[in-house]
Structures are given as C-alpha cells and as structure tokens.
PDB file of C-alpha atoms in Angstrom:
ATOM      1  CA  MET A  12     -11.605   3.631  -5.379  1.00  0.00           C
ATOM      2  CA  THR A  13     -14.491   3.607  -2.956  1.00  0.00           C
ATOM      3  CA  ARG A  14     -15.012   0.596  -0.765  1.00  0.00           C
ATOM      4  CA  ARG A  15     -17.154  -0.831  -3.541  1.00  0.00           C
ATOM      5  CA  VAL A  16     -14.904  -0.017  -6.475  1.00  0.00           C
ATOM      6  CA  LEU A  17     -11.351   0.206  -5.093  1.00  0.00           C
ATOM      7  CA  ALA A  18     -10.087  -2.939  -6.714  1.00  0.00           C
ATOM      8  CA  ALA A  19     -11.236  -1.934 -10.160  1.00  0.00           C
ATOM      9  CA  PHE A  20      -7.920  -0.357 -10.866  1.00  0.00           C
ATOM     10  CA  LEU A  21      -6.285  -3.694 -10.094  1.00  0.00           C
ATOM     11  CA  LEU A  22      -8.444  -5.966 -12.198  1.00  0.00           C
ATOM     12  CA  ALA A  23      -8.188  -6.715 -15.905  1.00  0.00           C
ATOM     13  CA  VAL A  24      -5.046  -4.599 -16.154  1.00  0.00           C
ATOM     14  CA  THR A  25      -2.229  -5.854 -18.318  1.00  0.00           C
ATOM     15  CA  LEU A  26       1.099  -4.147 -17.832  1.00  0.00           C
ATOM     16  CA  LEU A  27       4.030  -4.346 -20.178  1.00  0.00           C
ATOM     17  CA  ALA A  28       5.689  -7.761 -20.002  1.00  0.00           C
ATOM     18  CA  SER A  29       8.730  -6.279 -18.306  1.00  0.00           C
ATOM     19  CA  CYS A  30       6.526  -4.808 -15.584  1.00  0.00           C
ATOM     20  CA  GLY A  31       4.501  -7.873 -14.692  1.00  0.00           C
ATOM     21  CA  THR A  32       0.860  -8.717 -15.268  1.00  0.00           C
ATOM     22  CA  LEU A  33      -2.097  -8.551 -12.925  1.00  0.00           C
ATOM     23  CA  THR A  34      -3.885 -11.794 -13.631  1.00  0.00           C
ATOM     24  CA  GLY A  35      -7.331 -10.604 -12.583  1.00  0.00           C
ATOM     25  CA  SER A  36      -9.632 -11.216  -9.673  1.00  0.00           C
ATOM     26  CA  PRO A  37      -8.227 -13.673  -7.119  1.00  0.00           C
ATOM     27  CA  PRO A  38      -9.976 -17.066  -7.134  1.00  0.00           C
ATOM     28  CA  ASP A  39     -12.763 -18.033  -4.770  1.00  0.00           C
ATOM     29  CA  ARG A  40     -13.599 -14.490  -3.849  1.00  0.00           C
ATOM     30  CA  ALA A  41     -16.069 -14.287  -0.985  1.00  0.00           C
ATOM     31  CA  GLN A  42     -18.646 -11.568  -0.540  1.00  0.00           C
ATOM     32  CA  PRO A  43     -18.714  -9.291   2.511  1.00  0.00           C
ATOM     33  CA  GLY A  44     -20.307 -11.116   5.424  1.00  0.00           C
ATOM     34  CA  ASP A  45     -19.873 -14.595   3.935  1.00  0.00           C
ATOM     35  CA  ALA A  46     -18.423 -17.276   6.195  1.00  0.00           C
ATOM     36  CA  ALA A  47     -15.346 -17.499   3.975  1.00  0.00           C
ATOM     37  CA  SER A  48     -14.644 -13.837   4.533  1.00  0.00           C
ATOM     38  CA  GLY A  49     -14.590 -14.168   8.291  1.00  0.00           C
ATOM     39  CA  GLY A  50     -17.519 -11.746   8.593  1.00  0.00           C
ATOM     40  CA  ARG A  51     -17.643  -8.069   7.906  1.00  0.00           C
ATOM     41  CA  THR A  52     -14.666  -5.870   8.549  1.00  0.00           C
ATOM     42  CA  PRO A  53     -14.689  -3.364  11.415  1.00  0.00           C
ATOM     43  CA  CYS A  54     -14.110  -0.570   8.884  1.00  0.00           C
ATOM     44  CA  ALA A  55     -16.953   1.895   8.457  1.00  0.00           C
ATOM     45  CA  GLY A  56     -17.801   3.957   5.408  1.00  0.00           C
ATOM     46  CA  ASP A  57     -17.485   3.619   1.661  1.00  0.00           C
ATOM     47  CA  GLY A  58     -14.543   5.958   1.146  1.00  0.00           C
ATOM     48  CA  ASP A  59     -16.397   8.383  -1.084  1.00  0.00           C
ATOM     49  CA  ASP A  60     -14.058  11.335  -0.538  1.00  0.00           C
ATOM     50  CA  PHE A  61     -10.412  11.969   0.364  1.00  0.00           C
ATOM     51  CA  PRO A  62     -10.796  11.802   4.177  1.00  0.00           C
ATOM     52  CA  GLY A  63     -13.009   8.735   3.829  1.00  0.00           C
ATOM     53  CA  ASP A  64     -10.574   6.946   1.531  1.00  0.00           C
ATOM     54  CA  ILE A  65      -7.649   7.725   3.847  1.00  0.00           C
ATOM     55  CA  LYS A  66      -9.516   6.296   6.824  1.00  0.00           C
ATOM     56  CA  LEU A  67     -10.734   3.243   4.932  1.00  0.00           C
ATOM     57  CA  ALA A  68      -7.350   2.430   3.366  1.00  0.00           C
ATOM     58  CA  ARG A  69      -5.699   2.414   6.777  1.00  0.00           C
ATOM     59  CA  CYS A  70      -8.450   0.428   8.482  1.00  0.00           C
ATOM     60  CA  LEU A  71      -8.783  -2.262   5.822  1.00  0.00           C
ATOM     61  CA  THR A  72      -5.031  -2.723   5.376  1.00  0.00           C
ATOM     62  CA  GLU A  73      -4.401  -3.087   9.101  1.00  0.00           C
ATOM     63  CA  TRP A  74      -7.371  -5.471   9.335  1.00  0.00           C
ATOM     64  CA  PHE A  75      -5.810  -7.569   6.581  1.00  0.00           C
ATOM     65  CA  TRP A  76      -2.441  -7.735   8.349  1.00  0.00           C
ATOM     66  CA  SER A  77      -4.018  -8.492  11.708  1.00  0.00           C
ATOM     67  CA  ARG A  78      -5.745 -11.531  10.160  1.00  0.00           C
ATOM     68  CA  ARG A  79      -2.597 -12.574   8.332  1.00  0.00           C
ATOM     69  CA  PHE A  80      -0.451 -12.431  11.477  1.00  0.00           C
ATOM     70  CA  ARG A  81      -3.076 -14.328  13.472  1.00  0.00           C
ATOM     71  CA  GLU A  82      -3.217 -17.078  10.849  1.00  0.00           C
ATOM     72  CA  SER A  83       0.561 -17.432  11.266  1.00  0.00           C
ATOM     73  CA  GLY A  84       0.315 -17.676  15.049  1.00  0.00           C
ATOM     74  CA  GLU A  85       1.631 -14.158  15.571  1.00  0.00           C
ATOM     75  CA  THR A  86       0.145 -10.881  16.780  1.00  0.00           C
ATOM     76  CA  TYR A  87       0.102  -7.815  14.564  1.00  0.00           C
ATOM     77  CA  ARG A  88       0.997  -4.591  16.349  1.00  0.00           C
ATOM     78  CA  PRO A  89      -1.092  -1.719  14.956  1.00  0.00           C
ATOM     79  CA  ILE A  90       0.626   1.566  14.310  1.00  0.00           C
ATOM     80  CA  THR A  91       0.453   3.939  17.255  1.00  0.00           C
ATOM     81  CA  ARG A  92      -0.326   7.104  15.283  1.00  0.00           C
ATOM     82  CA  PHE A  93      -1.524   8.100  11.837  1.00  0.00           C
ATOM     83  CA  VAL A  94      -0.444  11.700  11.399  1.00  0.00           C
ATOM     84  CA  ALA A  95      -1.581  14.130   8.713  1.00  0.00           C
ATOM     85  CA  TYR A  96       0.678  17.151   8.273  1.00  0.00           C
ATOM     86  CA  ARG A  97       1.234  19.918   5.768  1.00  0.00           C
ATOM     87  CA  GLY A  98       4.513  21.061   4.250  1.00  0.00           C
ATOM     88  CA  SER A  99       7.345  20.957   6.741  1.00  0.00           C
ATOM     89  CA  GLY A 100       5.065  20.749   9.771  1.00  0.00           C
ATOM     90  CA  GLY A 101       5.236  17.003  10.194  1.00  0.00           C
ATOM     91  CA  PRO A 102       6.582  14.970  13.116  1.00  0.00           C
ATOM     92  CA  ALA A 103      10.271  14.214  13.367  1.00  0.00           C
ATOM     93  CA  CYS A 104      11.488  10.636  13.080  1.00  0.00           C
ATOM     94  CA  GLY A 105      14.664   9.614  14.841  1.00  0.00           C
ATOM     95  CA  GLY A 106      15.803  13.209  14.976  1.00  0.00           C
ATOM     96  CA  GLN A 107      15.165  13.787  11.281  1.00  0.00           C
ATOM     97  CA  PRO A 108      12.510  16.371  10.344  1.00  0.00           C
ATOM     98  CA  ALA A 109       9.557  15.490   8.158  1.00  0.00           C
ATOM     99  CA  VAL A 110       9.785  16.837   4.622  1.00  0.00           C
ATOM    100  CA  PRO A 111       7.058  18.193   2.355  1.00  0.00           C
ATOM    101  CA  GLU A 112       5.407  16.025  -0.303  1.00  0.00           C
ATOM    102  CA  ASN A 113       6.105  12.745   1.416  1.00  0.00           C
ATOM    103  CA  ALA A 114       4.614   9.875   3.359  1.00  0.00           C
ATOM    104  CA  PHE A 115       6.696   7.746   5.686  1.00  0.00           C
ATOM    105  CA  TYR A 116       6.720   5.038   8.310  1.00  0.00           C
ATOM    106  CA  CYS A 117       8.769   5.858  11.406  1.00  0.00           C
ATOM    107  CA  PRO A 118      10.153   2.907  13.402  1.00  0.00           C
ATOM    108  CA  TYR A 119      10.872   5.293  16.294  1.00  0.00           C
ATOM    109  CA  GLY A 120       7.361   5.322  17.675  1.00  0.00           C
ATOM    110  CA  HIS A 121       5.865   2.911  15.110  1.00  0.00           C
ATOM    111  CA  PHE A 122       3.750   5.523  13.339  1.00  0.00           C
ATOM    112  CA  ILE A 123       2.901   6.713   9.836  1.00  0.00           C
ATOM    113  CA  ALA A 124       2.779  10.326   8.717  1.00  0.00           C
ATOM    114  CA  TYR A 125       1.806  11.863   5.404  1.00  0.00           C
ATOM    115  CA  ASP A 126       1.677  15.317   3.852  1.00  0.00           C
ATOM    116  CA  ALA A 127      -2.081  15.634   3.457  1.00  0.00           C
ATOM    117  CA  ALA A 128      -1.932  18.515   0.958  1.00  0.00           C
ATOM    118  CA  TRP A 129       0.456  16.563  -1.275  1.00  0.00           C
ATOM    119  CA  LEU A 130      -1.513  13.320  -1.121  1.00  0.00           C
ATOM    120  CA  GLU A 131      -4.828  15.082  -1.682  1.00  0.00           C
ATOM    121  CA  ALA A 132      -3.377  16.850  -4.719  1.00  0.00           C
ATOM    122  CA  MET A 133      -2.378  13.437  -6.117  1.00  0.00           C
ATOM    123  CA  TYR A 134      -5.845  12.148  -5.277  1.00  0.00           C
ATOM    124  CA  ASP A 135      -7.468  15.010  -7.175  1.00  0.00           C
ATOM    125  CA  ARG A 136      -5.075  14.802 -10.126  1.00  0.00           C
ATOM    126  CA  MET A 137      -4.583  11.051 -10.577  1.00  0.00           C
ATOM    127  CA  GLY A 138      -7.569   9.489  -8.872  1.00  0.00           C
ATOM    128  CA  ASP A 139      -8.297   7.941  -5.500  1.00  0.00           C
ATOM    129  CA  GLY A 140      -6.021   5.020  -6.338  1.00  0.00           C
ATOM    130  CA  ALA A 141      -3.222   7.241  -5.010  1.00  0.00           C
ATOM    131  CA  VAL A 142      -4.434   6.658  -1.450  1.00  0.00           C
ATOM    132  CA  TYR A 143      -4.693   2.898  -1.934  1.00  0.00           C
ATOM    133  CA  VAL A 144      -1.118   2.720  -3.176  1.00  0.00           C
ATOM    134  CA  VAL A 145       0.554   5.070  -0.670  1.00  0.00           C
ATOM    135  CA  ILE A 146      -1.127   3.934   2.559  1.00  0.00           C
ATOM    136  CA  PRO A 147      -0.734   0.155   2.031  1.00  0.00           C
ATOM    137  CA  HIS A 148       2.890   0.750   0.997  1.00  0.00           C
ATOM    138  CA  GLU A 149       3.681   2.593   4.238  1.00  0.00           C
ATOM    139  CA  LEU A 150       1.864  -0.035   6.282  1.00  0.00           C
ATOM    140  CA  GLY A 151       4.039  -2.562   4.470  1.00  0.00           C
ATOM    141  CA  HIS A 152       7.006  -0.886   6.148  1.00  0.00           C
ATOM    142  CA  ALA A 153       5.266  -1.247   9.522  1.00  0.00           C
ATOM    143  CA  VAL A 154       4.936  -4.969   8.805  1.00  0.00           C
ATOM    144  CA  GLN A 155       8.607  -5.199   7.861  1.00  0.00           C
ATOM    145  CA  ALA A 156       9.550  -3.680  11.203  1.00  0.00           C
ATOM    146  CA  GLN A 157       7.620  -6.408  13.010  1.00  0.00           C
ATOM    147  CA  LEU A 158       9.138  -9.179  10.946  1.00  0.00           C
ATOM    148  CA  VAL A 159      12.667  -7.874  11.583  1.00  0.00           C
ATOM    149  CA  GLU A 160      13.481  -7.829   7.890  1.00  0.00           C
ATOM    150  CA  ASP A 161      17.095  -7.003   7.043  1.00  0.00           C
ATOM    151  CA  PHE A 162      18.055  -5.314   3.792  1.00  0.00           C
ATOM    152  CA  ARG A 163      21.386  -4.479   2.260  1.00  0.00           C
ATOM    153  CA  PHE A 164      19.939  -1.721   0.055  1.00  0.00           C
ATOM    154  CA  ASN A 165      17.030   0.609   0.663  1.00  0.00           C
ATOM    155  CA  VAL A 166      15.527  -0.260  -2.721  1.00  0.00           C
ATOM    156  CA  GLU A 167      14.997  -3.837  -1.489  1.00  0.00           C
ATOM    157  CA  ARG A 168      12.953  -2.528   1.428  1.00  0.00           C
ATOM    158  CA  GLU A 169      10.885  -0.283  -0.813  1.00  0.00           C
ATOM    159  CA  LEU A 170      10.152  -2.922  -3.429  1.00  0.00           C
ATOM    160  CA  GLN A 171       9.091  -5.427  -0.797  1.00  0.00           C
ATOM    161  CA  ALA A 172       6.717  -2.805   0.614  1.00  0.00           C
ATOM    162  CA  ASP A 173       5.260  -2.461  -2.898  1.00  0.00           C
ATOM    163  CA  CYS A 174       4.840  -6.227  -2.998  1.00  0.00           C
ATOM    164  CA  TYR A 175       3.122  -6.170   0.398  1.00  0.00           C
ATOM    165  CA  ALA A 176       0.815  -3.399  -0.828  1.00  0.00           C
ATOM    166  CA  GLY A 177      -0.249  -5.460  -3.835  1.00  0.00           C
ATOM    167  CA  ALA A 178      -0.694  -8.572  -1.704  1.00  0.00           C
ATOM    168  CA  SER A 179      -2.808  -6.822   0.913  1.00  0.00           C
ATOM    169  CA  LEU A 180      -5.119  -5.305  -1.700  1.00  0.00           C
ATOM    170  CA  SER A 181      -5.654  -8.594  -3.511  1.00  0.00           C
ATOM    171  CA  GLY A 182      -6.164 -10.298  -0.159  1.00  0.00           C
ATOM    172  CA  LEU A 183      -8.921  -7.829   0.676  1.00  0.00           C
ATOM    173  CA  ILE A 184     -10.572  -8.586  -2.646  1.00  0.00           C
ATOM    174  CA  ARG A 185     -10.316 -12.322  -2.005  1.00  0.00           C
ATOM    175  CA  VAL A 186     -12.240 -12.121   1.247  1.00  0.00           C
ATOM    176  CA  GLY A 187     -14.858  -9.795  -0.212  1.00  0.00           C
ATOM    177  CA  ALA A 188     -13.853  -6.691   1.741  1.00  0.00           C
ATOM    178  CA  LEU A 189     -13.364  -4.895  -1.578  1.00  0.00           C
ATOM    179  CA  ASN A 190     -15.202  -5.375  -4.825  1.00  0.00           C
ATOM    180  CA  ALA A 191     -14.484  -4.151  -8.331  1.00  0.00           C
ATOM    181  CA  GLU A 192     -16.003  -2.579 -11.365  1.00  0.00           C
ATOM    182  CA  GLN A 193     -14.437  -1.557 -14.607  1.00  0.00           C
ATOM    183  CA  GLY A 194     -13.064   1.862 -15.465  1.00  0.00           C
ATOM    184  CA  ASP A 195     -10.227   2.589 -13.009  1.00  0.00           C
ATOM    185  CA  GLU A 196      -7.402   0.617 -14.640  1.00  0.00           C
ATOM    186  CA  GLU A 197      -5.365   3.694 -15.550  1.00  0.00           C
ATOM    187  CA  GLU A 198      -5.133   4.731 -11.919  1.00  0.00           C
ATOM    188  CA  LEU A 199      -2.848   1.825 -11.094  1.00  0.00           C
ATOM    189  CA  LEU A 200      -0.520   2.606 -13.974  1.00  0.00           C
ATOM    190  CA  THR A 201      -0.542   6.324 -13.221  1.00  0.00           C
ATOM    191  CA  ASN A 202       0.080   6.075  -9.500  1.00  0.00           C
ATOM    192  CA  ILE A 203       2.660   3.298  -9.506  1.00  0.00           C
ATOM    193  CA  ARG A 204       4.600   4.896 -12.361  1.00  0.00           C
ATOM    194  CA  ALA A 205       4.509   8.302 -10.687  1.00  0.00           C
ATOM    195  CA  ALA A 206       6.066   6.789  -7.561  1.00  0.00           C
ATOM    196  CA  GLY A 207       9.100   5.404  -9.389  1.00  0.00           C
ATOM    197  CA  ASP A 208      12.588   6.857  -9.337  1.00  0.00           C
ATOM    198  CA  PRO A 209      13.608   8.962 -12.337  1.00  0.00           C
ATOM    199  CA  THR A 210      16.876   7.004 -12.634  1.00  0.00           C
ATOM    200  CA  ASP A 211      18.025   3.423 -12.082  1.00  0.00           C
ATOM    201  CA  VAL A 212      20.537   4.286  -9.355  1.00  0.00           C
ATOM    202  CA  TRP A 213      19.296   1.406  -7.210  1.00  0.00           C
ATOM    203  CA  TRP A 214      22.195   1.571  -4.742  1.00  0.00           C
ATOM    204  CA  ALA A 215      21.364   5.109  -3.553  1.00  0.00           C
ATOM    205  CA  PRO A 216      20.349   5.286   0.135  1.00  0.00           C
ATOM    206  CA  ASP A 217      16.967   6.760  -0.803  1.00  0.00           C
ATOM    207  CA  ALA A 218      16.301   4.621  -3.899  1.00  0.00           C
ATOM    208  CA  HIS A 219      12.756   3.301  -4.271  1.00  0.00           C
ATOM    209  CA  GLY A 220      13.024   1.534  -7.640  1.00  0.00           C
ATOM    210  CA  SER A 221      12.277   2.468 -11.224  1.00  0.00           C
ATOM    211  CA  PRO A 222       8.650   2.809 -12.359  1.00  0.00           C
ATOM    212  CA  GLU A 223       8.929  -0.560 -14.092  1.00  0.00           C
ATOM    213  CA  LEU A 224      10.337  -2.321 -11.032  1.00  0.00           C
ATOM    214  CA  ARG A 225       7.699  -0.858  -8.758  1.00  0.00           C
ATOM    215  CA  GLN A 226       4.962  -2.033 -11.088  1.00  0.00           C
ATOM    216  CA  GLN A 227       6.551  -5.475 -11.273  1.00  0.00           C
ATOM    217  CA  TYR A 228       6.794  -5.941  -7.505  1.00  0.00           C
ATOM    218  CA  PHE A 229       3.305  -4.614  -6.869  1.00  0.00           C
ATOM    219  CA  ALA A 230       1.916  -6.987  -9.499  1.00  0.00           C
ATOM    220  CA  HIS A 231       3.918  -9.879  -8.045  1.00  0.00           C
ATOM    221  CA  GLY A 232       2.376  -9.378  -4.613  1.00  0.00           C
ATOM    222  CA  TYR A 233      -1.067  -8.973  -6.086  1.00  0.00           C
ATOM    223  CA  ASN A 234      -0.840 -12.140  -8.175  1.00  0.00           C
ATOM    224  CA  GLU A 235       1.098 -14.428  -5.861  1.00  0.00           C
ATOM    225  CA  GLY A 236       0.307 -13.253  -2.335  1.00  0.00           C
ATOM    226  CA  VAL A 237       2.220 -12.227   0.766  1.00  0.00           C
ATOM    227  CA  GLY A 238       4.280 -15.412   0.998  1.00  0.00           C
ATOM    228  CA  THR A 239       6.177 -14.593  -2.175  1.00  0.00           C
ATOM    229  CA  CYS A 240       7.164 -11.076  -1.100  1.00  0.00           C
TER     230      CYS A 240
END
C-alpha cells in the first residue's frame, strides 16, 4: 500500500459473515488538498518501499489522531520514540525485555518499538499491508493510554486497538489522505488473519483474539468509525 494505493486492500473486500464486512469507500471522500480534507497532510513521500511505508504509516496515523483529538476539544500526545530493533536487541518496557518478532506500545515512556527484521519479512511475504495493520494497531494502544481506558481482559484492549486501526485507516481515506485502487484485497485478509491467536483462550493475559474476531473488530472500526470502538 503506497500512499496512493494503501486503502485498496480495504475496499470492496467482503469477509465471511462471522468476520464482518467492509462496506467500501467511506462516503463523501475528499481529495488531498480539498477544503473538506483540511489541506494536505504533513507526511512526505509515497511509501514505495519498506522504510517509506513505515514512516508514512506512523505519520498519517498520528496526523489522523491529532485531528480527531482536536475535534473533541482534546490534545493528542504524540509518541516520544519510534524504535526499530532486531531480535532481542529492543528497548525494555517497565523492566521487561523486548522480544523478537514483535511490535509493542510501551506506556512507560509512551513509545512504540518493532522488530524491523520480522516486520520487513512480513512485508516481503504478505505485502505492504502488514505495515498498515501493525503500526496503526500499536498507535491505537497509544491512544488508549491517553483516554485512560480500563480493561478487564487483555483481549479487550487488543480488539479495541484493531478497531481503532480500522477506523483511522478509513478516516484517512475519507479526508483524501489515502486513495485506493483494486488488487490488494487479499492483503487485508492475510495480515489480519496472520495476527490472530491460534486458540480461543480469550482470558489469557497475552490473548489478542482469534483471526475471526480480529477481522470483525477491524471491519467494525473501518465501517462505523472511532466512536463505535
């Protein structure tokens, strides 16, 4: 998903009924620079390679949340760091070491870190949609921290972050920051399904939700917007 084609993997995709349905392009979509879009974003580049997509996904998602908070009379606090690491060489979070093949938001320091080798391998294997699922999801956790969300089970936190990811991407399409073309539909299915838990043990402290649930919550945010997450 380059800046021009990112949303293609979101549009015209019909998931199984149990997983939710993406209803297509949001209504009244503006074009970049139109008055309805609030002008162009501050995000440079088209995201035509892995480093470019990483940079663009972060910039556009934080731009979306900054606008959303401002519209609600609040101030979005950008993350303090965006750390790429490899293997076990990542930053600790609250005394816990970073682990390989992972991406995470750390409330102790308000930063995001990701195993660059792992994410790039996903990018190469399953398409650039991997970046536009993982980064908005982790930024969804940064938003949760600012809204003081309280969850009984970890899976609730993870599924809401999926919902936020879907909502932020559709919101970017709505204001014309991202456009779409056909051909990338499978990337959504591949990347969301790959991120699901292999079992339905939803009460586990590290549970993220089954592939079907993650698809459902992502689609819900995409179709209905942030307010329903």
